[in-house]
Short mmCIF file of C-alpha atoms in Angstrom, two decimals:
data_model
loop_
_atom_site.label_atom_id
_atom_site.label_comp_id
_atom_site.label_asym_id
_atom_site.label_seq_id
_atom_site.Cartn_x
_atom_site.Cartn_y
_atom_site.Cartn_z
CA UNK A 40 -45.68 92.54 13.66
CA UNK A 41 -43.06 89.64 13.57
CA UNK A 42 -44.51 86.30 14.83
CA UNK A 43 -42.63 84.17 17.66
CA UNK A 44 -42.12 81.28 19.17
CA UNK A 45 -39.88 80.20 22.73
CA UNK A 46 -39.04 76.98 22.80
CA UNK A 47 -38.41 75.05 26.65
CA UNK A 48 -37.93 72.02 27.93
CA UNK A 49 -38.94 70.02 30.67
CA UNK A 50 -34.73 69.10 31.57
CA UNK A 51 -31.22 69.37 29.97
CA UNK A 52 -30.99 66.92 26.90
CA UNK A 53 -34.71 66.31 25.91
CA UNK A 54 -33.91 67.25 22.51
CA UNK A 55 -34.51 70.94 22.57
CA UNK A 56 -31.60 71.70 20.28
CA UNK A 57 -32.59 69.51 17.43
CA UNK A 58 -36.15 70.50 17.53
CA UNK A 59 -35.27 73.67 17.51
CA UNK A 60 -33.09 73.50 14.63
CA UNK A 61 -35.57 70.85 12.83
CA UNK A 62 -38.30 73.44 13.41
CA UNK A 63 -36.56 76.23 11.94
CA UNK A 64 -35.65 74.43 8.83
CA UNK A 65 -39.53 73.20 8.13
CA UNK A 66 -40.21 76.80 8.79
CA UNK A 67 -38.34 78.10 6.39
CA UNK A 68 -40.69 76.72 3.56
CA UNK A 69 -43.44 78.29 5.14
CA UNK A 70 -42.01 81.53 6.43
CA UNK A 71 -40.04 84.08 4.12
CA UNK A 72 -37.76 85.63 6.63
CA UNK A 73 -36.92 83.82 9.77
CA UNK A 74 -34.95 85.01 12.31
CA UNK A 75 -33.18 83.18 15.71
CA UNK A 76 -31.99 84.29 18.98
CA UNK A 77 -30.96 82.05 22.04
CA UNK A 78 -31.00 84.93 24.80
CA UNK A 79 -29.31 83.12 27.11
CA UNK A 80 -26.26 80.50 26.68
CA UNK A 81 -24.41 78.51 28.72
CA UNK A 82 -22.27 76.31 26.60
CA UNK A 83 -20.31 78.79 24.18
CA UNK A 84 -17.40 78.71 21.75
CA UNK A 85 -14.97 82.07 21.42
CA UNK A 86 -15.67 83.63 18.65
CA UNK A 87 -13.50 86.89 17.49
CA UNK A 88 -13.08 87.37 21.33
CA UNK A 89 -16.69 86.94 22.08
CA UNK A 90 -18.47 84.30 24.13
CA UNK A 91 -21.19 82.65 21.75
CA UNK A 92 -23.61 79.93 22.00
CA UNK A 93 -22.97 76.70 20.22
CA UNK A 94 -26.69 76.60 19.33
CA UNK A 95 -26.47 80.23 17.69
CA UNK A 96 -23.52 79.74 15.72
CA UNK A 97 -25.07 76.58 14.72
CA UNK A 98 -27.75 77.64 13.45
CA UNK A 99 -26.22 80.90 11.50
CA UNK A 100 -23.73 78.57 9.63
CA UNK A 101 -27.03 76.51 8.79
CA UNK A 102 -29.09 79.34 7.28
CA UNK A 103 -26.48 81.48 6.31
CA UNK A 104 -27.57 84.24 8.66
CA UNK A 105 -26.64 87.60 8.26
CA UNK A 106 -27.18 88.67 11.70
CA UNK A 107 -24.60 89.45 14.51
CA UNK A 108 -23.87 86.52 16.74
CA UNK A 109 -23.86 88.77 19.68
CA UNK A 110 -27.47 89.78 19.03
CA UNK A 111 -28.18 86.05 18.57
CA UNK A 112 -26.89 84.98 22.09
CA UNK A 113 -26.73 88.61 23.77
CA UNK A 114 -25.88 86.74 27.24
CA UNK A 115 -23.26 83.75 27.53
CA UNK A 116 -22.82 82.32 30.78
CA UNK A 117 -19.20 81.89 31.53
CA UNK A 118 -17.71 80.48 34.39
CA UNK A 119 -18.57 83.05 37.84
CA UNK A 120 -21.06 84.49 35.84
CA UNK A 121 -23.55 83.95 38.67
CA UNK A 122 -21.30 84.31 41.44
CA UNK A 123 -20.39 88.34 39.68
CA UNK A 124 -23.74 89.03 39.40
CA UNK A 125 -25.28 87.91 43.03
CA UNK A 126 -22.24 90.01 44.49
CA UNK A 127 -23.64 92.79 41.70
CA UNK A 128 -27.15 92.33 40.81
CA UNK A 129 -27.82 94.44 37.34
CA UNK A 130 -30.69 93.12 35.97
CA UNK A 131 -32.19 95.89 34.15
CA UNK A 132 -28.64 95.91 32.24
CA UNK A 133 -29.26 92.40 30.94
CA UNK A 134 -32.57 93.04 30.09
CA UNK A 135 -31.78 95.77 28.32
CA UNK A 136 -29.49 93.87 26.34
CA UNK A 137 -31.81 91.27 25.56
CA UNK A 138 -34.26 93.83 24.24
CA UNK A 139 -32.41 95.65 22.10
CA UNK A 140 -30.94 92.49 20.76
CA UNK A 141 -34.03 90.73 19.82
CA UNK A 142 -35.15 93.93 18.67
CA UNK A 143 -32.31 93.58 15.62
CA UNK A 144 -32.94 90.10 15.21
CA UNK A 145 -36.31 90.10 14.73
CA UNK A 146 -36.29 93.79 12.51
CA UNK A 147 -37.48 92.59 8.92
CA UNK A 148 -38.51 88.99 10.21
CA UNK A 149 -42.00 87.29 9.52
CA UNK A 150 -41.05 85.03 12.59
CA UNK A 151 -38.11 84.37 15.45
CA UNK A 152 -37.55 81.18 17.32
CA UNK A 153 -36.18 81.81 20.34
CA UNK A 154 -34.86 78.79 22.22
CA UNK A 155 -34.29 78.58 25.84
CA UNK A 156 -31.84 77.06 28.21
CA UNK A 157 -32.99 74.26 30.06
CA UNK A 158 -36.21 74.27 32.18
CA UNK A 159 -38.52 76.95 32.94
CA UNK A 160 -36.72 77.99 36.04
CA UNK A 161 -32.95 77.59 34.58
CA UNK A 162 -31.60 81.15 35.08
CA UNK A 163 -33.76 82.09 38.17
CA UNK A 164 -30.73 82.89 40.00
CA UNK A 165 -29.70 86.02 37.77
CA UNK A 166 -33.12 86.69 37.60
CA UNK A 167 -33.17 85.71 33.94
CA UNK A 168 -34.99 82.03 34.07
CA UNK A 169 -36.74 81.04 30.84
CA UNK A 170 -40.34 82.17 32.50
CA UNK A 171 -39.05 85.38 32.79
CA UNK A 172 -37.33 85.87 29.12
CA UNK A 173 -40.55 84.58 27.17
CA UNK A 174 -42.24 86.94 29.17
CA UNK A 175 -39.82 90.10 28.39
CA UNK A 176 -40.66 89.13 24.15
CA UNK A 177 -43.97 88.35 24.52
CA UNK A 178 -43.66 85.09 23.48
CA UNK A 179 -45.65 81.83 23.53
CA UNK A 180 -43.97 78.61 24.74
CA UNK A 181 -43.52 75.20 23.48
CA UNK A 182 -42.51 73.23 26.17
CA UNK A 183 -40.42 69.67 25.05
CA UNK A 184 -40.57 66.80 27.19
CA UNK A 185 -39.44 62.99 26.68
CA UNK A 186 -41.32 59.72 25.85
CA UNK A 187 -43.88 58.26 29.03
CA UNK A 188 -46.97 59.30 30.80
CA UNK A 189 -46.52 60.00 34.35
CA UNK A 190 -42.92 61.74 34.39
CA UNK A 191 -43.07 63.90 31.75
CA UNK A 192 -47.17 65.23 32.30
CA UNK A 193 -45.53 65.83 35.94
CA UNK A 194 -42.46 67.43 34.81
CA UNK A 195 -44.65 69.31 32.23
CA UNK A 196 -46.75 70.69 34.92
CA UNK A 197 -44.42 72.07 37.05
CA UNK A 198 -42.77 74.25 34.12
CA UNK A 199 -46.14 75.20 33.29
CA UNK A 200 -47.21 76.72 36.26
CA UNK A 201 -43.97 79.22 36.54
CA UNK A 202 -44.61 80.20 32.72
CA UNK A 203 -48.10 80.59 33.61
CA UNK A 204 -47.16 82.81 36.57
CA UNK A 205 -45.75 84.90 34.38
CA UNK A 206 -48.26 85.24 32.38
CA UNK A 207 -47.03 83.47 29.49
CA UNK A 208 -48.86 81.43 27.05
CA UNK A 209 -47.63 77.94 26.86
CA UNK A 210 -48.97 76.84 23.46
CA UNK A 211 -48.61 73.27 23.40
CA UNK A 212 -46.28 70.72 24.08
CA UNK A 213 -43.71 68.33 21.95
CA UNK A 214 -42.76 64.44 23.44
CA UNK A 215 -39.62 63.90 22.07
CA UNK A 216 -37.87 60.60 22.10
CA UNK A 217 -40.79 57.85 22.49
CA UNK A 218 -40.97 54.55 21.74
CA UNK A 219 -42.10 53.57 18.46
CA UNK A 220 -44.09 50.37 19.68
CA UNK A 221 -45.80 52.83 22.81
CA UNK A 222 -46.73 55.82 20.74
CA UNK A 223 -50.31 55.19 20.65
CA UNK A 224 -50.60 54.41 24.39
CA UNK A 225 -48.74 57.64 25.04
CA UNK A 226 -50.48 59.84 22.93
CA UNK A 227 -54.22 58.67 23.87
CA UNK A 228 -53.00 58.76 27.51
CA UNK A 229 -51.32 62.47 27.45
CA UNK A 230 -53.64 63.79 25.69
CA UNK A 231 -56.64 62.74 27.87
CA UNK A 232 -54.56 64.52 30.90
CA UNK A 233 -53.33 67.75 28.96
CA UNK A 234 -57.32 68.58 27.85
CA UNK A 235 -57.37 68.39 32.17
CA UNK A 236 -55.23 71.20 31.90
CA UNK A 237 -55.77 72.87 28.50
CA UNK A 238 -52.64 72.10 27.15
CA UNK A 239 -51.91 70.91 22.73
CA UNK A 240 -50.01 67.90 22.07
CA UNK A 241 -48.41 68.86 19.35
CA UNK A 242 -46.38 66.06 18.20
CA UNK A 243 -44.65 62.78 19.35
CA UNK A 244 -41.06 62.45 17.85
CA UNK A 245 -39.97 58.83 17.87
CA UNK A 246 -36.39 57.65 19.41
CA UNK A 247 -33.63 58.21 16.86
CA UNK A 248 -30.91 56.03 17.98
CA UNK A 249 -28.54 57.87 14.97
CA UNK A 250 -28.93 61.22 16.31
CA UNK A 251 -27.07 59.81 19.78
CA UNK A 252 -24.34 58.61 18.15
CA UNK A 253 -21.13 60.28 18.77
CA UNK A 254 -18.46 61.05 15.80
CA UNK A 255 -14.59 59.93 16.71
CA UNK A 256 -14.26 63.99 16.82
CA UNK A 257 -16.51 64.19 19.38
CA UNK A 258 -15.15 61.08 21.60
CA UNK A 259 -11.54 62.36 20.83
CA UNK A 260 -12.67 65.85 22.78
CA UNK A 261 -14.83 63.96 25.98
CA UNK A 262 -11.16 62.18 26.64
CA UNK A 263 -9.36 64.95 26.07
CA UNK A 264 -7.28 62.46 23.41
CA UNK A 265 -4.53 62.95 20.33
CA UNK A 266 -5.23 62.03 17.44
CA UNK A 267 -1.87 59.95 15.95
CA UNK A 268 -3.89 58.76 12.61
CA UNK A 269 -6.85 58.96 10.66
CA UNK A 270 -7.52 62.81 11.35
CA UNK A 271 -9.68 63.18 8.03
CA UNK A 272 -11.87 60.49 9.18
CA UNK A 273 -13.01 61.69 12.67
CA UNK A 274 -16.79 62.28 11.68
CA UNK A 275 -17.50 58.80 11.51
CA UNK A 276 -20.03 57.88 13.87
CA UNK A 277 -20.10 55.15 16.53
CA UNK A 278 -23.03 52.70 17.32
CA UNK A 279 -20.84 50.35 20.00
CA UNK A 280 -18.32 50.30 21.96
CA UNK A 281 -15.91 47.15 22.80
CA UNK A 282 -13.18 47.53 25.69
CA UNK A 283 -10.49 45.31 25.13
CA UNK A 284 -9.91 43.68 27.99
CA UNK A 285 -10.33 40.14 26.39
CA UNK A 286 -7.81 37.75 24.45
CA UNK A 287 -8.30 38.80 20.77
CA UNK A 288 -10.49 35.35 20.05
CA UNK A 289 -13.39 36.68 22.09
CA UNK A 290 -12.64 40.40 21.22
CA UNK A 291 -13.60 39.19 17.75
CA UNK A 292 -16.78 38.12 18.94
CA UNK A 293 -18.06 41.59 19.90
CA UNK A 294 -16.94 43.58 17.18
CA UNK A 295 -19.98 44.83 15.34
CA UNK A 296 -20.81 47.20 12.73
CA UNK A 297 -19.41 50.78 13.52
CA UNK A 298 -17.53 49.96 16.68
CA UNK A 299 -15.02 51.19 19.06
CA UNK A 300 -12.00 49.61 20.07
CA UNK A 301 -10.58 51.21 24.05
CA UNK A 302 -8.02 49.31 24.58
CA UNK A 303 -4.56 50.08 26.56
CA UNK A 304 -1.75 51.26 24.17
CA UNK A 305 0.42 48.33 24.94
CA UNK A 306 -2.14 45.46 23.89
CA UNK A 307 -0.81 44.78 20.61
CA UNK A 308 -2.96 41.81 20.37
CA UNK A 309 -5.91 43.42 20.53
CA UNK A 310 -4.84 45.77 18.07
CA UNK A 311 -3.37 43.57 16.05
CA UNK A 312 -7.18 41.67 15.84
CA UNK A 313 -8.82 45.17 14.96
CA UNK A 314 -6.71 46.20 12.25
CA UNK A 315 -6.85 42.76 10.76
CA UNK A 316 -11.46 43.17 10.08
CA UNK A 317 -10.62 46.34 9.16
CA UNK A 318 -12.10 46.48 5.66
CA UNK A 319 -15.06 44.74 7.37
CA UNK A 320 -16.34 47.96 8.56
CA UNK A 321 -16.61 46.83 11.71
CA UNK A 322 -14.08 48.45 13.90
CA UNK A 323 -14.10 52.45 12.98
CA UNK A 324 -11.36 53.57 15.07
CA UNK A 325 -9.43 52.79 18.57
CA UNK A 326 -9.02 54.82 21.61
CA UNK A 327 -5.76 53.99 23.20
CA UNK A 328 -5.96 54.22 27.46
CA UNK A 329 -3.14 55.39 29.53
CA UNK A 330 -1.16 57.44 27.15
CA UNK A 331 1.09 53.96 26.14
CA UNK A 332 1.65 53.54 22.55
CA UNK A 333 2.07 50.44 20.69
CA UNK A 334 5.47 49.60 19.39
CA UNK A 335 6.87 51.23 16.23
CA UNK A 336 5.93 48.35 13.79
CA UNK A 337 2.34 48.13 14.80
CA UNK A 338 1.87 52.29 14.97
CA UNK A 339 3.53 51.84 11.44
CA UNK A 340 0.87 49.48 10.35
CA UNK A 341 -1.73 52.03 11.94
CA UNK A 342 -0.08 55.09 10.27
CA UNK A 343 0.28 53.26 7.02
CA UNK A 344 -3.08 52.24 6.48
CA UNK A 345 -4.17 55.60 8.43
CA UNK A 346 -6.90 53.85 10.51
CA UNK A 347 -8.79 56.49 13.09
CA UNK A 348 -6.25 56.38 16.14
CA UNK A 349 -6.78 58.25 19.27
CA UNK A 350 -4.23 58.23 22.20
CA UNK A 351 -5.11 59.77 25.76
CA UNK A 352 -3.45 59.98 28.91
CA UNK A 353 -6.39 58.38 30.91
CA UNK A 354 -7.39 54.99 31.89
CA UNK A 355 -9.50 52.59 30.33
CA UNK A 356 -11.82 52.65 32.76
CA UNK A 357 -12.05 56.31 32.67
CA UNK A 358 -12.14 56.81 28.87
CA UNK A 359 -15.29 54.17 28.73
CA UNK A 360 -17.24 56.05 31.43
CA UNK A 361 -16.18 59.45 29.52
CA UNK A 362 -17.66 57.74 26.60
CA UNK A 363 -20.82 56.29 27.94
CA UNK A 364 -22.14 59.72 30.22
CA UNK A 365 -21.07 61.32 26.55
CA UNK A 366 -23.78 63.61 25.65
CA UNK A 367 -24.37 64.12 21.86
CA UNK A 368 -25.01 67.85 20.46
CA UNK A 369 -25.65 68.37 16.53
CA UNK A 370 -22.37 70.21 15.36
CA UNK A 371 -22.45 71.81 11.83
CA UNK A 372 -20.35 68.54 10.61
CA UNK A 373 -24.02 66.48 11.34
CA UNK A 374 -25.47 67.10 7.77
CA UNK A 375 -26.97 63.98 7.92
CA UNK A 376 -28.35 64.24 11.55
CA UNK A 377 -29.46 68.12 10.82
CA UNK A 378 -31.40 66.53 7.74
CA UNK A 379 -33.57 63.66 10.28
CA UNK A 380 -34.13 66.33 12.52
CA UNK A 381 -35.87 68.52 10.08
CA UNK A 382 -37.80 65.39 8.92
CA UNK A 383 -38.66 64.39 12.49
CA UNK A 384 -40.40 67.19 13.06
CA UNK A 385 -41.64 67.74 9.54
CA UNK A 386 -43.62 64.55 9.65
CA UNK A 387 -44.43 64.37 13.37
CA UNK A 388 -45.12 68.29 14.56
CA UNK A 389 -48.26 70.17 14.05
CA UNK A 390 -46.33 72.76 12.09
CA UNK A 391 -50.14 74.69 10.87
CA UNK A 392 -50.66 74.70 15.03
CA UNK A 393 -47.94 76.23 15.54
CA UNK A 394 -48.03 79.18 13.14
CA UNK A 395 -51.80 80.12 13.97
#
């Protein structure tokens, strides 16, 4: 009979993705055939005319899957998904088709990960919330939470009483994201409260700042931006951002390692500074605001040298907040980021726990 696992989280963006995708590497040493299905999707790419998770495509690319990318995200929520179905309630169709799909997936597996979508409830309103979906596969639950004490055991509990509702075994639970210097408070404290409640700690996975790091590709999309120059260089990665807003002497001062230069299009000073440290690998590209371009000798320069240039129509204001609320999902262009996550939760996961 083929092994599984569900993986949940406590809210969007605890890190349920790269654990996920972490835990399915590490697995793979232990496991011979491993199989993975995301039942329910709500951020999807077209793919030969078919709505597809991200997450599933993802991880098929990864592991060189040879299973159908429908059966590995059998239900994509589009936009009016829910409105359709509350005006046309058809569960038993949906859970058909989750059936049958996991039923492919996991034919000729040792073990399936199935991840979730969000928190336990996520889904209640087409009667397809994560409680429910573990249930229909008989599958135990890791629940993923982030780094503290009081919010996450709180958050924890409430997703563990709806799995537990349905009658679903909640394994044990990951804390993703702590803080190197509180791990030891964190993990004596939790796990003093989760023996209240009969609940595994199964591993604290420190803060990565690298995995939050967004490539130029990524920023270019958030500000809905045109790339003029640089194209083949838009998986660099960016640790800070500068607006230029200052005279170039004290835009100088904040240009670190691995920046970002926002500036509007027509502050040729500014740009002017940034392409000057450029071999300093300091400045790693520039987003310029309000769809203005420099003049002709200076986008020359930029073309010339072919230094990572994004234009958008937006203001500077705009593209900085765009930037800041951006939130950063592994893509298959991540090697190096798919590589830490596997080793996060190869050397802080109680893998042996898990496969009992």
């Amino acid at each position: 009979m083929t092994k599984n696992i569900f993986i949940a989280a406590t809210r969007q963006n605890d890190g349920k993705t790269v654990i996920s995708i972490g835990l399915f590497l590490v697995l793979k040493k232990y496991i011979n055939k491993i199989g993975f299905i995301k039942p329910v999707g709500q951020k999807y790419l077209v793919v030969d005319g078919k709505r597809v998770d991200k997450d599933a495509i993802l991880i098929k690319k990864l592991a060189n899957l040879e299973d159908n990318l429908e059966d590995m995200n059998p239900v994509a929520v589009e936009e009016g998904f829910t409105r359709q179905y509350l005006d046309n309630p058809n569960k038993e169709y949906f859970v058909n088709k989750i059936k049958e799909s996991y039923e492919r997936i996991s034919e000729g597996k040792d073990f399936v990960i199935i991840e979730g979508t969000g928190h336990a409830g996520v889904g209640s309103i087409f009667d397809l919330n994560n409680a429910e979906v573990a249930s229909l596969l008989n599958a135990p639950v890791i629940i993923i939470s982030i780094g503290g004490i009081g919010r996450p055991a709180d958050e924890i509990c409430l997703n563990l009483s709806l799995f537990r509702e349905k009658n679903v075994l909640v394994k044990g639970v990951i804390i993703n994201k702590v803080i190197e210097e509180k791990k030891g408070i964190i993990e004596k404290y939790l796990k003093k409260f989760f023996s209240k409640i009969n609940l595994n700690l199964l591993g604290l996975i420190p803060f990565t700042p690298c995995l939050t790091e967004p490539s130029l590709l990524q920023i270019c999309e958030a500000v809905n931006g045109k790339i003029i120059s640089g194209s083949d260089k838009m998986k660099e990665k960016i640790k800070n951002i500068v607006v230029g807003a200052m005279t170039p002497r004290h835009a100088l001062d904040y240009f670190k390692p691995n920046s970002l230069l926002i500036t509007p299009g027509d502050r040729e000073d500014i740009i002017l500074a940034a392409l000057s440290i450029s071999t300093q690998n300091l400045i790693k590209g520039i987003v310029l605001t309000g769809g203005l371009y420099p003049h002709k000798t200076i986008l020359d320069l930029i073309k010339k040298y072919d230094f990572p240039t994004i234009v958008s129509s937006e203001g500077t204001y705009e593209v900085a907040s765009k930037i800041n609320e951006l939130v950063v999902k592994l893509t298959e262009d991540d090697m190096d980021k798919i590589e830490i996550a596997k080793k996060l939760v190869e050397e802080n996961v109680n893998i042996e726990e898990i496969l009992k």
